[in-house]
Coordinates of N, CA and C and ligand atoms in Angstrom, one line a residue:
M1 N 11.2 -21.8 19.4 CA 12.0 -23.1 19.4 C 12.4 -23.5 18.0
R2 N 11.5 -23.2 17.1 CA 11.9 -23.5 15.7 C 13.1 -22.7 15.2
L3 N 13.1 -21.4 15.6 CA 14.2 -20.5 15.2 C 15.5 -20.9 15.9
E4 N 15.3 -21.4 17.1 CA 16.5 -21.8 17.9 C 17.2 -23.0 17.1
A5 N 16.4 -23.9 16.6 CA 16.9 -25.1 15.9 C 17.6 -24.6 14.6
L6 N 17.0 -23.6 13.9 CA 17.6 -23.0 12.7 C 18.9 -22.3 13.0
R7 N 19.0 -21.6 14.2 CA 20.3 -21.0 14.6 C 21.3 -22.0 14.8
Q8 N 21.0 -23.1 15.4 CA 21.9 -24.2 15.7 C 22.4 -24.8 14.3
E9 N 21.4 -25.1 13.4 CA 21.8 -25.6 12.1 C 22.7 -24.7 11.4
L10 N 22.4 -23.4 11.5 CA 23.3 -22.4 10.8 C 24.7 -22.3 11.4
L11 N 24.8 -22.4 12.7 CA 26.1 -22.5 13.3 C 26.9 -23.7 12.9
D12 N 26.2 -24.8 12.9 CA 26.9 -26.1 12.4 C 27.4 -26.0 11.0
L13 N 26.6 -25.3 10.1 CA 27.0 -25.2 8.7 C 28.1 -24.2 8.6
H14 N 28.2 -23.2 9.4 CA 29.3 -22.3 9.3 C 30.6 -22.9 9.6
V15 N 30.6 -24.0 10.5 CA 31.8 -24.7 10.8 C 32.4 -25.3 9.5
E16 N 31.5 -25.7 8.6 CA 31.9 -26.4 7.4 C 32.7 -25.5 6.4
L17 N 32.6 -24.2 6.5 CA 33.3 -23.3 5.6 C 34.8 -23.3 5.8
P18 N 35.2 -23.0 7.1 CA 36.7 -23.1 7.3 C 37.2 -24.5 7.2
R19 N 36.4 -25.5 7.6 CA 36.8 -26.9 7.6 C 37.1 -27.3 6.1
N20 N 36.3 -26.8 5.2 CA 36.6 -27.1 3.8 C 37.4 -26.1 3.0
N21 N 38.1 -25.2 3.8 CA 39.0 -24.2 3.3 C 38.3 -23.3 2.3
L22 N 37.1 -22.9 2.6 CA 36.4 -22.0 1.7 C 36.5 -20.6 2.1
V23 N 36.9 -20.3 3.3 CA 36.9 -18.9 3.8 C 38.2 -18.7 4.6
V24 N 38.6 -17.4 4.8 CA 39.6 -17.0 5.7 C 39.1 -15.9 6.6
W25 N 39.6 -15.9 7.9 CA 39.2 -14.9 8.9 C 37.7 -14.8 9.0
T26 N 37.1 -13.6 8.7 CA 35.7 -13.4 8.9 C 34.9 -13.5 7.6
G27 N 35.6 -13.8 6.5 CA 35.0 -13.7 5.2 C 33.9 -14.8 5.0
G28 N 33.0 -14.6 4.1 CA 32.0 -15.6 3.8 C 30.8 -15.6 4.8
N29 N 29.7 -16.1 4.4 CA 28.5 -16.2 5.2 C 27.4 -17.1 4.6
I30 N 26.6 -17.6 5.5 CA 25.5 -18.5 5.1 C 24.2 -17.9 5.7
S31 N 23.1 -18.1 5.0 CA 21.8 -17.8 5.6 C 20.8 -18.9 5.3
V32 N 19.8 -19.0 6.2 CA 18.8 -20.1 6.0 C 17.4 -19.4 6.2
R33 N 16.4 -19.8 5.3 CA 15.1 -19.3 5.4 C 14.2 -20.3 6.1
D34 N 13.4 -19.8 7.1 CA 12.5 -20.7 7.8 C 11.2 -20.8 6.9
P35 N 10.9 -22.1 6.4 CA 9.7 -22.2 5.6 C 8.4 -21.9 6.2
E36 N 8.4 -21.9 7.6 CA 7.1 -21.7 8.3 C 6.9 -20.2 8.4
T37 N 7.9 -19.4 9.0 CA 7.6 -18.0 9.3 C 8.1 -17.1 8.1
G38 N 9.0 -17.6 7.2 CA 9.6 -16.8 6.2 C 10.7 -16.0 6.7
L39 N 11.0 -16.1 8.0 CA 12.2 -15.3 8.5 C 13.5 -15.9 8.1
V40 N 14.5 -15.1 8.1 CA 15.8 -15.6 7.6 C 16.8 -15.4 8.8
V41 N 17.6 -16.5 9.0 CA 18.7 -16.4 10.0 C 20.0 -16.3 9.2
I42 N 20.9 -15.4 9.7 CA 22.1 -15.1 9.0 C 23.2 -14.8 10.0
K43 N 24.5 -15.0 9.5 CA 25.7 -14.8 10.3 C 25.8 -13.3 10.6
P44 N 26.3 -13.0 11.8 CA 26.6 -11.6 12.2 C 27.8 -11.1 11.4
S45 N 27.9 -9.8 11.3 CA 28.9 -9.2 10.5 C 30.2 -9.2 11.3
G46 N 31.3 -9.6 10.6 CA 32.7 -9.4 11.1 C 33.0 -10.2 12.4
V47 N 32.3 -11.3 12.6 CA 32.6 -12.1 13.8 C 33.4 -13.3 13.3
R48 N 34.6 -13.6 14.0 CA 35.4 -14.8 13.5 C 34.7 -16.1 13.8
Y49 N 35.0 -17.0 12.9 CA 34.2 -18.3 12.9 C 34.3 -19.0 14.3
Q50 N 35.4 -19.0 15.0 CA 35.5 -19.7 16.3 C 34.7 -18.9 17.4
D51 N 34.4 -17.7 17.1 CA 33.6 -16.9 18.1 C 32.1 -17.0 17.8
L52 N 31.7 -17.6 16.7 CA 30.2 -17.7 16.5 C 29.6 -18.6 17.5
T53 N 28.4 -18.2 17.9 CA 27.6 -19.1 18.8 C 26.1 -19.1 18.3
V54 N 25.3 -20.0 18.9 CA 23.9 -20.1 18.5 C 23.3 -18.7 18.7
G55 N 23.6 -18.1 19.8 CA 23.0 -16.8 20.2 C 23.4 -15.6 19.3
S56 N 24.6 -15.8 18.6 CA 25.0 -14.6 17.8 C 24.4 -14.6 16.4
M57 N 23.7 -15.6 16.0 CA 23.1 -15.7 14.7 C 21.9 -14.6 14.7
I58 N 21.7 -13.9 13.6 CA 20.7 -12.9 13.6 C 19.5 -13.3 12.8
V59 N 18.3 -13.0 13.3 CA 17.1 -13.3 12.6 C 16.6 -12.0 12.1
V60 N 16.3 -12.0 10.7 CA 15.8 -10.8 10.1 C 14.5 -11.2 9.3
D61 N 13.7 -10.2 9.0 CA 12.6 -10.5 8.1 C 13.0 -10.2 6.7
L62 N 12.2 -10.4 5.7 CA 12.6 -10.3 4.3 C 12.9 -8.9 3.9
D63 N 12.5 -7.9 4.7 CA 12.8 -6.5 4.4 C 14.1 -6.0 5.2
G64 N 14.7 -7.0 5.9 CA 16.0 -6.6 6.6 C 15.8 -6.1 8.0
R65 N 14.6 -6.1 8.5 CA 14.5 -5.7 9.9 C 15.0 -6.8 10.8
V66 N 15.8 -6.4 11.8 CA 16.3 -7.4 12.8 C 15.2 -7.8 13.7
V67 N 14.8 -9.1 13.8 CA 13.8 -9.6 14.6 C 14.4 -10.1 15.9
E68 N 15.5 -10.8 15.8 CA 16.2 -11.2 17.0 C 17.7 -11.1 16.8
G69 N 18.5 -10.8 17.8 CA 19.9 -10.8 17.7 C 20.5 -9.4 18.1
A70 N 21.7 -9.5 18.8 CA 22.3 -8.4 19.3 C 23.4 -7.8 18.4
F71 N 23.8 -8.5 17.4 CA 24.8 -8.0 16.5 C 24.2 -7.5 15.2
Q72 N 25.1 -6.8 14.4 CA 24.7 -6.3 13.1 C 24.7 -7.6 12.2
P73 N 23.7 -7.8 11.3 CA 23.8 -8.9 10.4 C 24.9 -8.7 9.4
S74 N 25.3 -9.8 8.7 CA 26.2 -9.8 7.6 C 26.0 -8.6 6.7
S75 N 27.1 -8.1 6.2 CA 27.0 -6.9 5.3 C 26.4 -7.4 3.9
D76 N 26.3 -8.7 3.7 CA 25.7 -9.2 2.5 C 24.2 -9.5 2.7
T77 N 23.6 -9.1 3.8 CA 22.3 -9.5 4.1 C 21.3 -9.0 3.1
A78 N 21.4 -7.7 2.6 CA 20.4 -7.2 1.7 C 20.4 -8.1 0.4
S79 N 21.6 -8.6 0.0 CA 21.6 -9.4 -1.2 C 21.0 -10.8 -1.0
H80 N 21.3 -11.4 0.2 CA 20.6 -12.7 0.5 C 19.1 -12.5 0.5
L81 N 18.6 -11.4 1.1 CA 17.1 -11.2 1.1 C 16.6 -10.9 -0.3
Y82 N 17.3 -10.3 -1.1 CA 16.8 -10.0 -2.5 C 16.6 -11.4 -3.2
I83 N 17.6 -12.3 -3.0 CA 17.5 -13.6 -3.6 C 16.3 -14.3 -3.0
Y84 N 16.1 -14.3 -1.7 CA 14.9 -15.0 -1.1 C 13.6 -14.5 -1.6
R85 N 13.5 -13.1 -1.8 CA 12.3 -12.5 -2.2 C 11.9 -12.9 -3.6
R86 N 12.9 -13.1 -4.5 CA 12.6 -13.4 -5.9 C 12.7 -14.9 -6.2
R87 N 13.2 -15.7 -5.3 CA 13.3 -17.2 -5.6 C 12.7 -17.9 -4.4
P88 N 11.3 -18.1 -4.5 CA 10.6 -18.8 -3.5 C 11.1 -20.2 -3.3
D89 N 11.8 -20.8 -4.2 CA 12.3 -22.2 -4.1 C 13.6 -22.2 -3.3
V90 N 14.2 -21.1 -3.0 CA 15.5 -21.1 -2.3 C 15.3 -20.9 -0.8
F91 N 15.9 -21.8 0.0 CA 15.9 -21.7 1.4 C 17.3 -21.7 2.1
G92 N 18.3 -21.6 1.3 CA 19.7 -21.5 1.8 C 20.5 -20.7 0.8
V93 N 21.4 -19.8 1.3 CA 22.3 -19.0 0.5 C 23.6 -19.0 1.1
V94 N 24.7 -19.2 0.3 CA 26.1 -19.2 0.8 C 26.9 -18.3 0.0
H95 N 27.8 -17.5 0.6 CA 28.7 -16.7 -0.1 C 30.1 -16.9 0.4
T96 N 31.1 -17.2 -0.5 CA 32.5 -17.3 -0.1 C 33.3 -16.6 -1.1
H97 N 34.6 -16.5 -0.8 CA 35.7 -16.1 -1.7 C 36.6 -17.3 -1.9
S98 N 36.1 -18.5 -2.0 CA 37.0 -19.6 -2.1 C 38.0 -19.5 -3.3
R99 N 39.2 -20.0 -3.1 CA 40.3 -19.5 -3.9 C 40.2 -19.8 -5.4
F100 N 40.0 -21.0 -5.7 CA 40.1 -21.3 -7.2 C 38.8 -20.8 -7.9
A101 N 37.7 -20.9 -7.3 CA 36.5 -20.4 -7.9 C 36.6 -18.9 -8.1
T102 N 37.2 -18.2 -7.1 CA 37.4 -16.8 -7.1 C 38.5 -16.4 -8.1
A103 N 39.4 -17.3 -8.4 CA 40.4 -17.0 -9.4 C 39.7 -16.8 -10.8
F104 N 38.7 -17.7 -11.0 CA 37.9 -17.6 -12.3 C 37.1 -16.3 -12.3
A105 N 36.6 -16.0 -11.1 CA 35.8 -14.7 -11.0 C 36.7 -13.5 -11.2
A106 N 38.0 -13.6 -10.8 CA 38.9 -12.5 -10.9 C 39.2 -12.1 -12.4
V107 N 39.1 -13.1 -13.2 CA 39.3 -12.8 -14.7 C 37.9 -12.8 -15.4
G108 N 36.8 -12.9 -14.7 CA 35.5 -12.8 -15.3 C 35.2 -13.9 -16.1
R109 N 35.5 -15.1 -15.7 CA 35.4 -16.3 -16.6 C 34.5 -17.3 -16.0
S110 N 33.4 -17.7 -16.8 CA 32.6 -18.8 -16.4 C 33.3 -20.1 -16.5
I111 N 32.8 -21.1 -15.8 CA 33.4 -22.5 -15.9 C 32.6 -23.4 -16.7
P112 N 33.1 -23.7 -18.0 CA 32.3 -24.6 -18.8 C 32.3 -26.0 -18.2
V113 N 31.4 -26.9 -18.8 CA 31.3 -28.2 -18.2 C 32.4 -29.1 -18.8
Y114 N 33.5 -29.2 -18.2 CA 34.6 -30.1 -18.6 C 34.5 -31.5 -17.9
L115 N 33.7 -31.5 -16.8 CA 33.8 -32.7 -16.0 C 32.4 -33.3 -15.7
T116 N 32.3 -34.6 -15.6 CA 31.0 -35.2 -15.4 C 30.4 -34.7 -14.0
A117 N 31.3 -34.5 -13.0 CA 30.8 -34.0 -11.7 C 30.1 -32.7 -11.8
Q118 N 30.5 -31.8 -12.7 CA 29.8 -30.6 -12.9 C 28.5 -30.8 -13.7
A119 N 28.5 -31.7 -14.7 CA 27.2 -32.0 -15.3 C 26.2 -32.5 -14.3
D120 N 26.7 -33.4 -13.4 CA 25.8 -34.0 -12.4 C 25.2 -32.9 -11.5
E121 N 26.0 -32.2 -10.9 CA 25.6 -31.2 -9.9 C 25.0 -30.0 -10.4
F122 N 25.5 -29.5 -11.5 CA 25.2 -28.1 -12.0 C 24.3 -28.1 -13.2
G123 N 24.4 -29.2 -14.0 CA 23.6 -29.2 -15.2 C 24.0 -28.2 -16.3
G124 N 25.2 -27.6 -16.2 CA 25.6 -26.6 -17.2 C 26.8 -25.9 -16.6
E125 N 27.1 -24.8 -17.4 CA 28.3 -24.0 -16.9 C 28.0 -23.3 -15.6
I126 N 29.0 -23.0 -14.9 CA 28.9 -22.2 -13.7 C 29.1 -20.7 -14.2
P127 N 28.1 -19.9 -14.3 CA 28.2 -18.6 -14.9 C 29.0 -17.6 -14.1
C128 N 29.6 -16.6 -14.7 CA 30.2 -15.5 -14.0 C 29.4 -14.3 -14.4
A129 N 28.9 -13.6 -13.4 CA 28.1 -12.4 -13.5 C 29.1 -11.2 -13.5
G130 N 28.5 -10.0 -13.7 CA 29.3 -8.8 -13.7 C 29.8 -8.4 -12.3
F131 N 30.1 -7.1 -12.2 CA 30.6 -6.6 -10.9 C 29.6 -5.7 -10.2
A132 N 29.5 -5.9 -8.9 CA 28.6 -4.9 -8.1 C 29.3 -4.7 -6.8
L133 N 29.1 -3.5 -6.2 CA 29.7 -3.2 -4.9 C 28.8 -3.9 -3.8
I134 N 29.5 -4.3 -2.7 CA 28.9 -4.8 -1.6 C 28.1 -3.8 -0.8
G135 N 27.1 -4.2 -0.1 CA 26.4 -3.2 0.8 C 24.9 -3.1 0.6
D136 N 24.5 -3.1 -0.6 CA 23.0 -3.1 -0.8 C 22.6 -4.4 -1.6
E137 N 21.5 -4.4 -2.3 CA 21.0 -5.6 -2.9 C 21.5 -5.8 -4.3
A138 N 22.5 -5.0 -4.8 CA 23.0 -5.0 -6.2 C 23.6 -6.4 -6.5
I139 N 24.3 -7.0 -5.5 CA 24.9 -8.3 -5.7 C 23.8 -9.4 -5.8
G140 N 22.7 -9.2 -5.0 CA 21.6 -10.2 -5.1 C 20.9 -10.1 -6.5
K141 N 20.8 -8.9 -7.0 CA 20.2 -8.8 -8.3 C 21.1 -9.5 -9.4
L142 N 22.4 -9.3 -9.3 CA 23.3 -10.0 -10.3 C 23.1 -11.5 -10.2
V143 N 23.0 -12.0 -8.9 CA 22.8 -13.5 -8.7 C 21.5 -14.0 -9.3
V144 N 20.4 -13.3 -9.0 CA 19.1 -13.7 -9.5 C 19.0 -13.6 -11.1
D145 N 19.6 -12.6 -11.6 CA 19.5 -12.4 -13.1 C 20.4 -13.3 -13.8
G146 N 21.5 -13.7 -13.2 CA 22.5 -14.5 -13.9 C 22.6 -16.0 -13.7
I147 N 22.0 -16.5 -12.6 CA 22.3 -17.8 -12.1 C 21.6 -18.9 -13.0
G148 N 20.5 -18.5 -13.7 CA 19.8 -19.5 -14.5 C 19.4 -20.7 -13.6
R149 N 19.6 -21.9 -14.2 CA 19.2 -23.1 -13.4 C 20.4 -23.7 -12.6
S150 N 21.6 -23.0 -12.7 CA 22.7 -23.4 -11.9 C 22.5 -23.1 -10.5
P151 N 23.0 -23.9 -9.5 CA 22.9 -23.5 -8.1 C 24.0 -22.6 -7.6
A152 N 24.9 -22.2 -8.6 CA 26.0 -21.4 -8.2 C 26.4 -20.4 -9.3
I153 N 26.9 -19.3 -8.8 CA 27.3 -18.3 -9.8 C 28.6 -17.6 -9.2
L154 N 29.5 -17.2 -10.1 CA 30.7 -16.4 -9.8 C 30.3 -14.9 -10.0
L155 N 30.9 -14.1 -9.2 CA 30.7 -12.6 -9.3 C 32.0 -12.0 -9.6
R156 N 32.1 -11.3 -10.8 CA 33.3 -10.8 -11.3 C 34.1 -10.1 -10.2
Q157 N 35.4 -10.4 -10.1 CA 36.3 -9.8 -9.2 C 35.9 -9.8 -7.7
H158 N 35.1 -10.8 -7.4 CA 34.6 -10.8 -6.0 C 34.6 -12.3 -5.4
G159 N 33.7 -13.1 -5.9 CA 33.6 -14.4 -5.3 C 32.5 -15.3 -5.8
V160 N 31.9 -16.1 -4.9 CA 30.9 -17.1 -5.2 C 29.6 -17.0 -4.4
F161 N 28.5 -17.1 -5.1 CA 27.2 -17.3 -4.4 C 26.6 -18.6 -4.8
T162 N 26.1 -19.4 -3.8 CA 25.4 -20.6 -4.1 C 24.0 -20.5 -3.4
I163 N 23.0 -21.2 -4.0 CA 21.7 -21.3 -3.5 C 21.2 -22.7 -3.4
G164 N 20.3 -23.0 -2.6 CA 19.8 -24.4 -2.5 C 18.4 -24.4 -1.9
A165 N 17.8 -25.6 -2.0 CA 16.5 -25.8 -1.4 C 16.6 -26.0 0.1
T166 N 17.8 -26.2 0.6 CA 18.1 -26.2 2.0 C 19.5 -25.5 2.1
A167 N 19.8 -25.0 3.3 CA 21.1 -24.4 3.6 C 22.2 -25.4 3.4
T168 N 21.9 -26.7 3.8 CA 22.9 -27.7 3.6 C 23.2 -27.9 2.2
A169 N 22.2 -27.9 1.3 CA 22.4 -28.1 -0.1 C 23.3 -27.0 -0.7
A170 N 23.1 -25.7 -0.2 CA 23.8 -24.6 -0.7 C 25.3 -24.7 -0.2
V171 N 25.5 -25.2 1.0 CA 26.9 -25.4 1.5 C 27.6 -26.5 0.6
K172 N 26.9 -27.6 0.4 CA 27.4 -28.7 -0.4 C 27.8 -28.1 -1.8
T173 N 27.0 -27.3 -2.4 CA 27.3 -26.7 -3.7 C 28.5 -25.8 -3.6
A174 N 28.7 -25.0 -2.5 CA 29.9 -24.2 -2.3 C 31.1 -25.0 -2.3
V175 N 31.1 -26.2 -1.7 CA 32.2 -27.1 -1.6 C 32.5 -27.7 -3.0
M176 N 31.4 -28.0 -3.8 CA 31.6 -28.6 -5.1 C 32.1 -27.6 -6.1
V177 N 31.7 -26.4 -6.0 CA 32.2 -25.3 -6.9 C 33.7 -25.2 -6.8
E178 N 34.2 -25.1 -5.5 CA 35.6 -25.0 -5.3 C 36.4 -26.2 -5.8
D179 N 35.8 -27.4 -5.5 CA 36.5 -28.6 -6.0 C 36.6 -28.6 -7.5
I180 N 35.5 -28.3 -8.2 CA 35.5 -28.3 -9.7 C 36.5 -27.2 -10.2
A181 N 36.4 -26.0 -9.6 CA 37.2 -24.9 -10.0 C 38.7 -25.3 -9.9
A182 N 39.1 -26.0 -8.8 CA 40.5 -26.4 -8.6 C 40.9 -27.4 -9.6
T183 N 40.1 -28.3 -9.9 CA 40.4 -29.4 -10.9 C 40.5 -28.7 -12.3
V184 N 39.6 -27.9 -12.6 CA 39.6 -27.2 -14.0 C 40.9 -26.4 -14.1
W185 N 41.2 -25.6 -13.0 CA 42.4 -24.8 -13.1 C 43.6 -25.7 -13.3
A186 N 43.7 -26.8 -12.6 CA 44.8 -27.7 -12.8 C 44.9 -28.2 -14.3
A187 N 43.7 -28.6 -14.8 CA 43.6 -29.1 -16.1 C 44.1 -28.1 -17.1
L188 N 43.7 -26.8 -16.9 CA 44.1 -25.7 -17.8 C 45.7 -25.5 -17.8
Q189 N 46.3 -26.0 -16.8 CA 47.8 -25.8 -16.7 C 48.5 -26.9 -17.6
I190 N 47.8 -28.0 -17.8 CA 48.5 -29.1 -18.6 C 47.9 -29.4 -19.9
G191 N 46.9 -28.7 -20.3 CA 46.3 -29.0 -21.6 C 45.1 -28.1 -21.9
A192 N 44.3 -28.4 -22.9 CA 43.1 -27.7 -23.3 C 41.9 -28.5 -23.1
P193 N 41.3 -28.6 -22.0 CA 40.1 -29.4 -21.8 C 39.0 -29.0 -22.7
E194 N 38.2 -30.0 -23.2 CA 37.1 -29.7 -24.1 C 35.7 -29.9 -23.3
P195 N 34.8 -29.0 -23.5 CA 33.5 -29.1 -22.8 C 32.8 -30.3 -23.3
L196 N 32.0 -30.9 -22.3 CA 31.1 -32.0 -22.7 C 30.0 -31.5 -23.6
D197 N 29.5 -32.4 -24.5 CA 28.4 -32.0 -25.3 C 27.1 -31.7 -24.5
D198 N 26.3 -30.8 -25.0 CA 25.1 -30.4 -24.2 C 24.2 -31.6 -23.9
D199 N 24.0 -32.4 -24.9 CA 23.1 -33.6 -24.7 C 23.6 -34.5 -23.6
L200 N 24.9 -34.7 -23.6 CA 25.5 -35.5 -22.6 C 25.4 -34.9 -21.2
V201 N 25.6 -33.6 -21.1 CA 25.4 -32.9 -19.8 C 24.0 -33.1 -19.3
E202 N 23.0 -33.0 -20.3 CA 21.6 -33.1 -19.9 C 21.4 -34.5 -19.4
R203 N 21.9 -35.5 -20.0 CA 21.7 -36.9 -19.6 C 22.3 -37.2 -18.3
L204 N 23.5 -36.7 -18.1 CA 24.2 -36.9 -16.8 C 23.4 -36.2 -15.7
H205 N 23.0 -35.0 -15.9 CA 22.3 -34.2 -14.9 C 21.0 -34.9 -14.5
H206 N 20.3 -35.4 -15.6 CA 19.0 -36.1 -15.3 C 19.2 -37.3 -14.5
R207 N 20.2 -38.1 -14.9 CA 20.5 -39.4 -14.2 C 20.8 -39.1 -12.7
Y208 N 21.7 -38.1 -12.5 CA 22.1 -37.7 -11.2 C 21.0 -37.2 -10.3
T209 N 20.1 -36.5 -10.9 CA 19.0 -35.9 -10.1 C 17.8 -36.8 -9.9
T210 N 17.8 -37.9 -10.6 CA 16.6 -38.8 -10.5 C 17.0 -40.2 -10.1
A211 N 18.2 -40.6 -10.3 CA 18.5 -42.0 -10.1 C 19.7 -42.3 -9.2
Y212 N 20.5 -41.3 -8.9 CA 21.7 -41.5 -8.1 C 21.5 -41.6 -6.6
G213 N 22.3 -42.4 -5.9 CA 22.2 -42.4 -4.5 C 20.9 -43.0 -3.9
Q214 N 20.5 -42.5 -2.7 CA 19.3 -43.0 -2.1 C 18.2 -42.1 -2.4
P215 N 17.0 -42.6 -2.5 CA 15.9 -41.7 -2.8 C 15.7 -40.5 -1.9
T216 N 16.1 -40.7 -0.6 CA 15.9 -39.6 0.3 C 17.0 -38.5 0.2
S217 N 18.1 -38.9 -0.4 CA 19.3 -37.9 -0.5 C 19.3 -37.1 -1.8
R218 N 18.4 -37.3 -2.7 CA 18.5 -36.6 -4.0 C 18.1 -35.2 -3.8
P219 N 18.8 -34.4 -4.7 CA 18.5 -32.9 -4.6 C 17.1 -32.6 -5.1
Ligands
LIG301 ZN1 32.2 -11.2 -0.5

């Protein structure tokens, strides 16, 4: 029953990717880790978003063995699992090729903190890691080694990975990365934005993570 609820949650979250223009066709994927069993639910490989169902979501263990599901899991599964094995605080992982963030990735460029929204959400730059081929856990290793305290990282000439304490938090971060990348890209067309000072970034991030919004909605 518990896994059934996670499959439904994961299906609902996958709807958010095309809704927020973060993916095209079958690109992108989300996974969620069950805190109770440690099992991971992930999108099936190569299935279009409108064809996803609760039943098509794949349940795997941390070593990649399929526990439930009739389809092949996402081709990024090994990297998602690598992240979960090394980051016990992470319960959701999102991968997209969202356009503006991936434009920064295409040129191997991290996104400095030009905006208060980035200081709030990310507490620092959004780093850009090196290049790795899809298929095994090499991408997961780049994410774990390069992400620092940021909840998002760009992968050179590839795309975006985000992590979160919940899958919903990781999806929210994927939306925020793209929004910030689009604004920064626009700013770079009309001028030379200056990064916020580190101490200001720290203060903004602290305020946002401790005092903003409702106590129950804080990250
Ligand atoms: Zn990809």
